[in-house]
Each structure stands twice: as structure tokens, then as C-alpha cells.
């Protein structure tokens, strides 16, 4: 059974004190959660790298977690930061079919929706979100994205630049 | 994703998890209170260094500060502490936990330039000596040097954190350092003019905020 957020907070608190068993539980849970979080938001081959990078960040920044606060929003902020960082590094690969569904379907679905990557993308204009999705997530060239969207090539570039800037400025926004 | 890919991913992350668990050591939690203490200590240090060299206003030295000193000190302190608190809190990230209360203190501090403008629009001649005041260079110099010390200490503390919005952190660090650095200068500033505070204090805070935005983010990358 998947632990609730209160349990995760307690486990992370123990992990900060050096409890290896609690830490393994935190990382196992985080790995599963991150795989669902990134699914469909980056190409599948890149998702594995991103999960691993994010777990490294969780490890390096574990002292910044406050056990009196919920665990998931902390993990999600780090995950979003890593995702935007990946997009900004001009990450491009051939993509497979995108899975538009979010894997979570339990009582935490509402919380998950608030902290999801889609919530960030919804803050962008339609043109910005489309340009980022096609070029940075699906791996199309600027010219291909231009042909697909009807935007000029320079507009696609401007939309990507402005969109990424806006994403980076809204990592902690609901 | 194919089943084979999932198995490969699972194997890769499982061995990574093994190594991260093996690397686990107890950590001391980064507390926001410590960050505030760092900022307070840097501000006190800036005061302790500048006050004996450049002196204090007579009314401040006599512990009877004038109204204008109390007002501008309060505005600068509130703005500095609120901005510092916002950026310190962001070192422990969380979606939905962003603090934006500092904006109100900036609005309060803007009362000085707004008052200056209102006075001029109301017919009071603008004291043009302010542009060429010999103390202006000292104002900017002491304010920005103090801001540099405070901003450096705050940035060093933030580097231990997990700042997920570095650009915002840069603005806020510069704003906090600028407001507190100018607060240090204001205790020795001989001028009691609201126009002077609006122009030179405002300029010092804006310069510090811009420098913070340009310099701090690159020092906060993970």
C-alpha cells in the first residue's frame, strides 16, 4: 500500500537523522511518484534520466525538507525545477507517443493536480505551450513546429524562450 | 513505455537508490531562523564598521531620532526583513508555499517617492541641490557597500538551500540587502529631506536589487 503524505513526512524526518530503512522507503516511493509525474511530459528515454537526476537532488538537498510540512509539495517543487532545467538545456530527442493521462487516481488526485506539470503549462499562452510541447518535449525541429502550428519560425523561438522563462518563474506556484 | 524499458529503468534506479542509501549520513536541517540570524548579524556588522568611521546623526546618537528618521528606518527595515524572509523561506521549496507579503512593504516604501512627487505637483519647488549634494556619493557608497556584505552573507546561506526560482531569489536578495544596507546608512545620513530619501535611498535599493538579479542566480544553480 502506498504511504500517505503524513507517513512520508515522518519517514523523511527519520531519513534526515540517518535512518537508512526510512530513507529507502522515501526513495522507493519518490521513484514511483516521479515516474508518474514526468510521464508524458518528457520523452520516455529522458524520463529515466530525469527521475535519477531528481533523486540525486532529493539526496543532495534533503536537509532543506521541513518535516512539519507536507512531503509531496517539496518533492514536486524539486521535480518541477529539474524538469524546467532539463527543457532549458535544450533537450531534444525523438519522442514516442505521449501519454496525456496522470497515473494517480486515488484520494490525493486533487493535490497531485495542483502540483502537476500541466498546472504550470496552463499558465502559458496557447502558442507558448504548444511551441514548448512540440520542440522541447516531442523533439520536433523549429521548422517542423512552425509548419505544424502555423507560427513563423521566429515566433516559435520567441514563444519557447518566453515560455521557458515563465515556467522557471513559477516552479512554486499552484 | 515497453515492459523491457520499464525493467531497465527499474534496475538503473534501484542500484542508484542502493548507492544513495549507502551514502546516507545524518543532516542538520536548514532552518529559516538561522538564515534570518545570518542577515541580522551581517547588518549589525555593517553598522559596527561604518558607524565609528562615518559617525551617526546627532539625534540618533542621542537616542532621540527625528520623525523622518523613524519613518524611513521603519520602511527600510520592514522591506529588508520581509524580502529576506521571503527568500530565506524559498530555500526550502514547496509548490504553493511561495510568500509574496514583501510586495506590500515595497508599496509602503514607495510612499517616499510618491510623497516627493505629490509635494512637487502641489507646488513645492523641488530642492535641486539634492542632485549635486556632496553626501550623495557617500549615501550610495555606504549603502551599497553594506548591501554587498549583507547580500554576500545571505547568498552564502542560500547556497545550502534548494532554491527553485533563482531569478526571483536574486531580486529578493538584492532588495533585502539594499534595504538593510540603506538602513545602515540612514542612521548617519544628515539629510532630513523626503526628496533626498526618495531619490538617493531609492536609487541605492534599485541598484542593489538589479545587481542581485544579475549576480545571485548563477551562484544558486544546483
PDB file of N, CA and C in Angstrom, chain A residues 63-130:
ATOM      1  N   UNK A  63      18.448  18.119   3.465  1.00  0.00           N
ATOM      2  CA  UNK A  63      18.454  18.947   4.685  1.00  0.00           C
ATOM      3  C   UNK A  63      17.456  20.101   4.592  1.00  0.00           C
ATOM      4  N   UNK A  64      16.978  20.409   3.388  1.00  0.00           N
ATOM      5  CA  UNK A  64      16.071  21.558   3.231  1.00  0.00           C
ATOM      6  C   UNK A  64      14.613  21.180   3.483  1.00  0.00           C
ATOM      7  N   UNK A  65      14.337  19.888   3.667  1.00  0.00           N
ATOM      8  CA  UNK A  65      12.945  19.499   3.913  1.00  0.00           C
ATOM      9  C   UNK A  65      12.576  19.750   5.379  1.00  0.00           C
ATOM     10  N   UNK A  66      11.417  20.345   5.562  1.00  0.00           N
ATOM     11  CA  UNK A  66      10.899  20.608   6.909  1.00  0.00           C
ATOM     12  C   UNK A  66       9.816  19.563   7.211  1.00  0.00           C
ATOM     13  N   UNK A  67      10.081  18.620   8.131  1.00  0.00           N
ATOM     14  CA  UNK A  67       9.129  17.534   8.393  1.00  0.00           C
ATOM     15  C   UNK A  67       7.771  18.007   8.920  1.00  0.00           C
ATOM     16  N   UNK A  68       7.670  19.256   9.326  1.00  0.00           N
ATOM     17  CA  UNK A  68       6.360  19.734   9.793  1.00  0.00           C
ATOM     18  C   UNK A  68       5.473  20.135   8.600  1.00  0.00           C
ATOM     19  N   UNK A  69       6.043  20.104   7.403  1.00  0.00           N
ATOM     20  CA  UNK A  69       5.266  20.459   6.215  1.00  0.00           C
ATOM     21  C   UNK A  69       5.060  19.219   5.340  1.00  0.00           C
ATOM     22  N   UNK A  70       4.032  19.248   4.460  1.00  0.00           N
ATOM     23  CA  UNK A  70       3.774  18.072   3.621  1.00  0.00           C
ATOM     24  C   UNK A  70       4.969  17.740   2.725  1.00  0.00           C
ATOM     25  N   UNK A  71       5.118  16.458   2.457  1.00  0.00           N
ATOM     26  CA  UNK A  71       6.271  15.996   1.685  1.00  0.00           C
ATOM     27  C   UNK A  71       6.098  16.233   0.179  1.00  0.00           C
ATOM     28  N   UNK A  72       4.913  15.919  -0.336  1.00  0.00           N
ATOM     29  CA  UNK A  72       4.729  15.961  -1.792  1.00  0.00           C
ATOM     30  C   UNK A  72       5.003  17.327  -2.428  1.00  0.00           C
ATOM     31  N   UNK A  73       4.507  18.436  -1.849  1.00  0.00           N
ATOM     32  CA  UNK A  73       4.812  19.737  -2.463  1.00  0.00           C
ATOM     33  C   UNK A  73       6.314  20.027  -2.526  1.00  0.00           C
ATOM     34  N   UNK A  74       7.069  19.532  -1.529  1.00  0.00           N
ATOM     35  CA  UNK A  74       8.522  19.702  -1.540  1.00  0.00           C
ATOM     36  C   UNK A  74       9.133  18.900  -2.696  1.00  0.00           C
ATOM     37  N   UNK A  75       8.726  17.637  -2.780  1.00  0.00           N
ATOM     38  CA  UNK A  75       9.235  16.780  -3.855  1.00  0.00           C
ATOM     39  C   UNK A  75       8.831  17.354  -5.224  1.00  0.00           C
ATOM     40  N   UNK A  76       7.597  17.835  -5.316  1.00  0.00           N
ATOM     41  CA  UNK A  76       7.106  18.360  -6.602  1.00  0.00           C
ATOM     42  C   UNK A  76       7.867  19.611  -7.025  1.00  0.00           C
ATOM     43  N   UNK A  77       8.220  20.460  -6.063  1.00  0.00           N
ATOM     44  CA  UNK A  77       8.972  21.680  -6.407  1.00  0.00           C
ATOM     45  C   UNK A  77      10.337  21.299  -6.990  1.00  0.00           C
ATOM     46  N   UNK A  78      10.988  20.311  -6.374  1.00  0.00           N
ATOM     47  CA  UNK A  78      12.283  19.856  -6.891  1.00  0.00           C
ATOM     48  C   UNK A  78      12.098  19.212  -8.264  1.00  0.00           C
ATOM     49  N   UNK A  79      11.026  18.430  -8.413  1.00  0.00           N
ATOM     50  CA  UNK A  79      10.764  17.764  -9.698  1.00  0.00           C
ATOM     51  C   UNK A  79      10.496  18.788 -10.800  1.00  0.00           C
ATOM     52  N   UNK A  80       9.716  19.805 -10.490  1.00  0.00           N
ATOM     53  CA  UNK A  80       9.438  20.847 -11.483  1.00  0.00           C
ATOM     54  C   UNK A  80      10.717  21.595 -11.877  1.00  0.00           C
ATOM     55  N   UNK A  81      11.525  21.890 -10.859  1.00  0.00           N
ATOM     56  CA  UNK A  81      12.783  22.605 -11.117  1.00  0.00           C
ATOM     57  C   UNK A  81      13.650  21.792 -12.074  1.00  0.00           C
ATOM     58  N   UNK A  82      13.745  20.495 -11.792  1.00  0.00           N
ATOM     59  CA  UNK A  82      14.561  19.618 -12.631  1.00  0.00           C
ATOM     60  C   UNK A  82      13.990  19.522 -14.049  1.00  0.00           C
ATOM     61  N   UNK A  83      12.667  19.490 -14.142  1.00  0.00           N
ATOM     62  CA  UNK A  83      12.008  19.385 -15.455  1.00  0.00           C
ATOM     63  C   UNK A  83      12.275  20.648 -16.287  1.00  0.00           C
ATOM     64  N   UNK A  84      12.073  21.816 -15.676  1.00  0.00           N
ATOM     65  CA  UNK A  84      12.317  23.076 -16.401  1.00  0.00           C
ATOM     66  C   UNK A  84      13.792  23.167 -16.782  1.00  0.00           C
ATOM     67  N   UNK A  85      14.656  22.779 -15.848  1.00  0.00           N
ATOM     68  CA  UNK A  85      16.084  22.822 -16.111  1.00  0.00           C
ATOM     69  C   UNK A  85      16.422  21.948 -17.309  1.00  0.00           C
ATOM     70  N   UNK A  86      15.792  20.780 -17.387  1.00  0.00           N
ATOM     71  CA  UNK A  86      16.038  19.870 -18.499  1.00  0.00           C
ATOM     72  C   UNK A  86      15.584  20.502 -19.821  1.00  0.00           C
ATOM     73  N   UNK A  87      14.406  21.112 -19.801  1.00  0.00           N
ATOM     74  CA  UNK A  87      13.911  21.754 -21.025  1.00  0.00           C
ATOM     75  C   UNK A  87      14.826  22.892 -21.441  1.00  0.00           C
ATOM     76  N   UNK A  88      15.305  23.621 -20.458  1.00  0.00           N
ATOM     77  CA  UNK A  88      16.142  24.788 -20.774  1.00  0.00           C
ATOM     78  C   UNK A  88      17.494  24.373 -21.318  1.00  0.00           C
ATOM     79  N   UNK A  89      17.944  23.186 -21.012  1.00  0.00           N
ATOM     80  CA  UNK A  89      19.230  22.735 -21.531  1.00  0.00           C
ATOM     81  C   UNK A  89      19.099  22.272 -22.976  1.00  0.00           C
ATOM     82  N   UNK A  90      18.036  22.756 -23.577  1.00  0.00           N
ATOM     83  CA  UNK A  90      17.828  22.491 -24.990  1.00  0.00           C
ATOM     84  C   UNK A  90      17.782  21.000 -25.290  1.00  0.00           C
ATOM     85  N   UNK A  91      17.085  20.319 -24.425  1.00  0.00           N
ATOM     86  CA  UNK A  91      16.984  18.875 -24.542  1.00  0.00           C
ATOM     87  C   UNK A  91      16.088  18.511 -25.719  1.00  0.00           C
ATOM     88  N   UNK A  92      16.629  17.740 -26.631  1.00  0.00           N
ATOM     89  CA  UNK A  92      15.819  17.311 -27.771  1.00  0.00           C
ATOM     90  C   UNK A  92      16.129  15.882 -28.153  1.00  0.00           C
ATOM     91  N   UNK A  93      15.116  15.078 -28.198  1.00  0.00           N
ATOM     92  CA  UNK A  93      15.291  13.707 -28.679  1.00  0.00           C
ATOM     93  C   UNK A  93      14.038  13.288 -29.417  1.00  0.00           C
ATOM     94  N   UNK A  94      14.183  12.245 -30.181  1.00  0.00           N
ATOM     95  CA  UNK A  94      12.982  11.711 -30.829  1.00  0.00           C
ATOM     96  C   UNK A  94      12.040  11.222 -29.741  1.00  0.00           C
ATOM     97  N   UNK A  95      10.804  11.435 -29.926  1.00  0.00           N
ATOM     98  CA  UNK A  95       9.852  11.092 -28.864  1.00  0.00           C
ATOM     99  C   UNK A  95       8.935   9.943 -29.276  1.00  0.00           C
ATOM    100  N   UNK A  96       8.440   9.288 -28.298  1.00  0.00           N
ATOM    101  CA  UNK A  96       7.427   8.272 -28.556  1.00  0.00           C
ATOM    102  C   UNK A  96       6.071   8.891 -28.280  1.00  0.00           C
ATOM    103  N   UNK A  97       5.079   8.130 -28.378  1.00  0.00           N
ATOM    104  CA  UNK A  97       3.731   8.654 -28.199  1.00  0.00           C
ATOM    105  C   UNK A  97       3.561   9.198 -26.792  1.00  0.00           C
ATOM    106  N   UNK A  98       2.941  10.380 -26.682  1.00  0.00           N
ATOM    107  CA  UNK A  98       2.755  10.985 -25.363  1.00  0.00           C
ATOM    108  C   UNK A  98       1.563  10.368 -24.658  1.00  0.00           C
ATOM    109  N   UNK A  99       1.752  10.163 -23.388  1.00  0.00           N
ATOM    110  CA  UNK A  99       0.647   9.674 -22.569  1.00  0.00           C
ATOM    111  C   UNK A  99       0.084  10.864 -21.824  1.00  0.00           C
ATOM    112  N   UNK A 100      -1.095  11.283 -22.163  1.00  0.00           N
ATOM    113  CA  UNK A 100      -1.642  12.521 -21.600  1.00  0.00           C
ATOM    114  C   UNK A 100      -2.304  12.319 -20.242  1.00  0.00           C
ATOM    115  N   UNK A 101      -2.344  11.081 -19.762  1.00  0.00           N
ATOM    116  CA  UNK A 101      -3.041  10.859 -18.504  1.00  0.00           C
ATOM    117  C   UNK A 101      -2.065  10.907 -17.349  1.00  0.00           C
ATOM    118  N   UNK A 102      -2.540  11.309 -16.216  1.00  0.00           N
ATOM    119  CA  UNK A 102      -1.734  11.304 -14.999  1.00  0.00           C
ATOM    120  C   UNK A 102      -2.039   9.989 -14.285  1.00  0.00           C
ATOM    121  N   UNK A 103      -0.991   9.315 -13.804  1.00  0.00           N
ATOM    122  CA  UNK A 103      -1.204   7.967 -13.296  1.00  0.00           C
ATOM    123  C   UNK A 103      -1.976   7.922 -11.979  1.00  0.00           C
ATOM    124  N   UNK A 104      -1.948   9.001 -11.217  1.00  0.00           N
ATOM    125  CA  UNK A 104      -2.575   8.952  -9.901  1.00  0.00           C
ATOM    126  C   UNK A 104      -4.095   8.996 -10.015  1.00  0.00           C
ATOM    127  N   UNK A 105      -4.777   8.153  -9.255  1.00  0.00           N
ATOM    128  CA  UNK A 105      -6.234   8.154  -9.328  1.00  0.00           C
ATOM    129  C   UNK A 105      -6.848   7.992  -7.962  1.00  0.00           C
ATOM    130  N   UNK A 106      -6.095   8.237  -6.904  1.00  0.00           N
ATOM    131  CA  UNK A 106      -6.624   7.995  -5.573  1.00  0.00           C
ATOM    132  C   UNK A 106      -7.074   9.291  -4.901  1.00  0.00           C
ATOM    133  N   UNK A 107      -7.207   9.262  -3.572  1.00  0.00           N
ATOM    134  CA  UNK A 107      -7.718  10.412  -2.830  1.00  0.00           C
ATOM    135  C   UNK A 107      -6.797  11.623  -2.920  1.00  0.00           C
ATOM    136  N   UNK A 108      -5.565  11.414  -3.314  1.00  0.00           N
ATOM    137  CA  UNK A 108      -4.635  12.540  -3.415  1.00  0.00           C
ATOM    138  C   UNK A 108      -4.663  13.182  -4.797  1.00  0.00           C
ATOM    139  N   UNK A 109      -5.590  12.729  -5.627  1.00  0.00           N
ATOM    140  CA  UNK A 109      -5.616  13.211  -7.016  1.00  0.00           C
ATOM    141  C   UNK A 109      -5.702  14.730  -7.095  1.00  0.00           C
ATOM    142  N   UNK A 110      -6.479  15.310  -6.183  1.00  0.00           N
ATOM    143  CA  UNK A 110      -6.660  16.766  -6.231  1.00  0.00           C
ATOM    144  C   UNK A 110      -5.342  17.484  -5.926  1.00  0.00           C
ATOM    145  N   UNK A 111      -4.630  16.965  -4.910  1.00  0.00           N
ATOM    146  CA  UNK A 111      -3.331  17.549  -4.560  1.00  0.00           C
ATOM    147  C   UNK A 111      -2.365  17.386  -5.721  1.00  0.00           C
ATOM    148  N   UNK A 112      -2.361  16.204  -6.300  1.00  0.00           N
ATOM    149  CA  UNK A 112      -1.457  15.918  -7.418  1.00  0.00           C
ATOM    150  C   UNK A 112      -1.743  16.885  -8.568  1.00  0.00           C
ATOM    151  N   UNK A 113      -3.015  17.111  -8.839  1.00  0.00           N
ATOM    152  CA  UNK A 113      -3.380  18.005  -9.948  1.00  0.00           C
ATOM    153  C   UNK A 113      -2.850  19.406  -9.700  1.00  0.00           C
ATOM    154  N   UNK A 114      -2.885  19.842  -8.446  1.00  0.00           N
ATOM    155  CA  UNK A 114      -2.437  21.206  -8.133  1.00  0.00           C
ATOM    156  C   UNK A 114      -0.939  21.376  -8.315  1.00  0.00           C
ATOM    157  N   UNK A 115      -0.208  20.282  -8.112  1.00  0.00           N
ATOM    158  CA  UNK A 115       1.247  20.411  -8.188  1.00  0.00           C
ATOM    159  C   UNK A 115       1.808  19.819  -9.476  1.00  0.00           C
ATOM    160  N   UNK A 116       0.933  19.431 -10.396  1.00  0.00           N
ATOM    161  CA  UNK A 116       1.397  18.775 -11.613  1.00  0.00           C
ATOM    162  C   UNK A 116       2.096  19.745 -12.552  1.00  0.00           C
ATOM    163  N   UNK A 117       2.791  19.185 -13.493  1.00  0.00           N
ATOM    164  CA  UNK A 117       3.464  19.976 -14.515  1.00  0.00           C
ATOM    165  C   UNK A 117       2.428  20.639 -15.421  1.00  0.00           C
ATOM    166  N   UNK A 118       1.315  19.947 -15.652  1.00  0.00           N
ATOM    167  CA  UNK A 118       0.269  20.535 -16.512  1.00  0.00           C
ATOM    168  C   UNK A 118      -0.222  21.857 -15.956  1.00  0.00           C
ATOM    169  N   UNK A 119      -0.242  21.937 -14.638  1.00  0.00           N
ATOM    170  CA  UNK A 119      -0.692  23.178 -13.995  1.00  0.00           C
ATOM    171  C   UNK A 119       0.246  24.331 -14.389  1.00  0.00           C
ATOM    172  N   UNK A 120       1.527  24.027 -14.486  1.00  0.00           N
ATOM    173  CA  UNK A 120       2.487  25.061 -14.899  1.00  0.00           C
ATOM    174  C   UNK A 120       2.266  25.429 -16.363  1.00  0.00           C
ATOM    175  N   UNK A 121       2.096  24.408 -17.197  1.00  0.00           N
ATOM    176  CA  UNK A 121       1.912  24.676 -18.631  1.00  0.00           C
ATOM    177  C   UNK A 121       0.651  25.503 -18.875  1.00  0.00           C
ATOM    178  N   UNK A 122      -0.346  25.315 -18.006  1.00  0.00           N
ATOM    179  CA  UNK A 122      -1.608  26.044 -18.181  1.00  0.00           C
ATOM    180  C   UNK A 122      -1.425  27.546 -17.970  1.00  0.00           C
ATOM    181  N   UNK A 123      -0.314  27.924 -17.321  1.00  0.00           N
ATOM    182  CA  UNK A 123      -0.053  29.355 -17.090  1.00  0.00           C
ATOM    183  C   UNK A 123       0.477  30.040 -18.348  1.00  0.00           C
ATOM    184  N   UNK A 124       0.906  29.245 -19.319  1.00  0.00           N
ATOM    185  CA  UNK A 124       1.461  29.819 -20.540  1.00  0.00           C
ATOM    186  C   UNK A 124       0.349  30.136 -21.525  1.00  0.00           C
ATOM    187  N   UNK A 125       0.687  31.007 -22.487  1.00  0.00           N
ATOM    188  CA  UNK A 125      -0.273  31.246 -23.567  1.00  0.00           C
ATOM    189  C   UNK A 125      -0.320  29.977 -24.418  1.00  0.00           C
ATOM    190  N   UNK A 126      -1.375  29.844 -25.204  1.00  0.00           N
ATOM    191  CA  UNK A 126      -1.541  28.643 -26.017  1.00  0.00           C
ATOM    192  C   UNK A 126      -0.338  28.460 -26.960  1.00  0.00           C
ATOM    193  N   UNK A 127       0.105  29.559 -27.572  1.00  0.00           N
ATOM    194  CA  UNK A 127       1.228  29.495 -28.511  1.00  0.00           C
ATOM    195  C   UNK A 127       2.512  29.059 -27.833  1.00  0.00           C
ATOM    196  N   UNK A 128       2.757  29.577 -26.609  1.00  0.00           N
ATOM    197  CA  UNK A 128       3.968  29.209 -25.874  1.00  0.00           C
ATOM    198  C   UNK A 128       3.946  27.731 -25.493  1.00  0.00           C
ATOM    199  N   UNK A 129       2.798  27.279 -24.951  1.00  0.00           N
ATOM    200  CA  UNK A 129       2.687  25.883 -24.507  1.00  0.00           C
ATOM    201  C   UNK A 129       2.855  24.938 -25.696  1.00  0.00           C
ATOM    202  N   UNK A 130       2.260  25.304 -26.823  1.00  0.00           N
ATOM    203  CA  UNK A 130       2.338  24.434 -27.995  1.00  0.00           C
ATOM    204  C   UNK A 130       3.771  24.363 -28.531  1.00  0.00           C
TER     205      UNK A 130
END
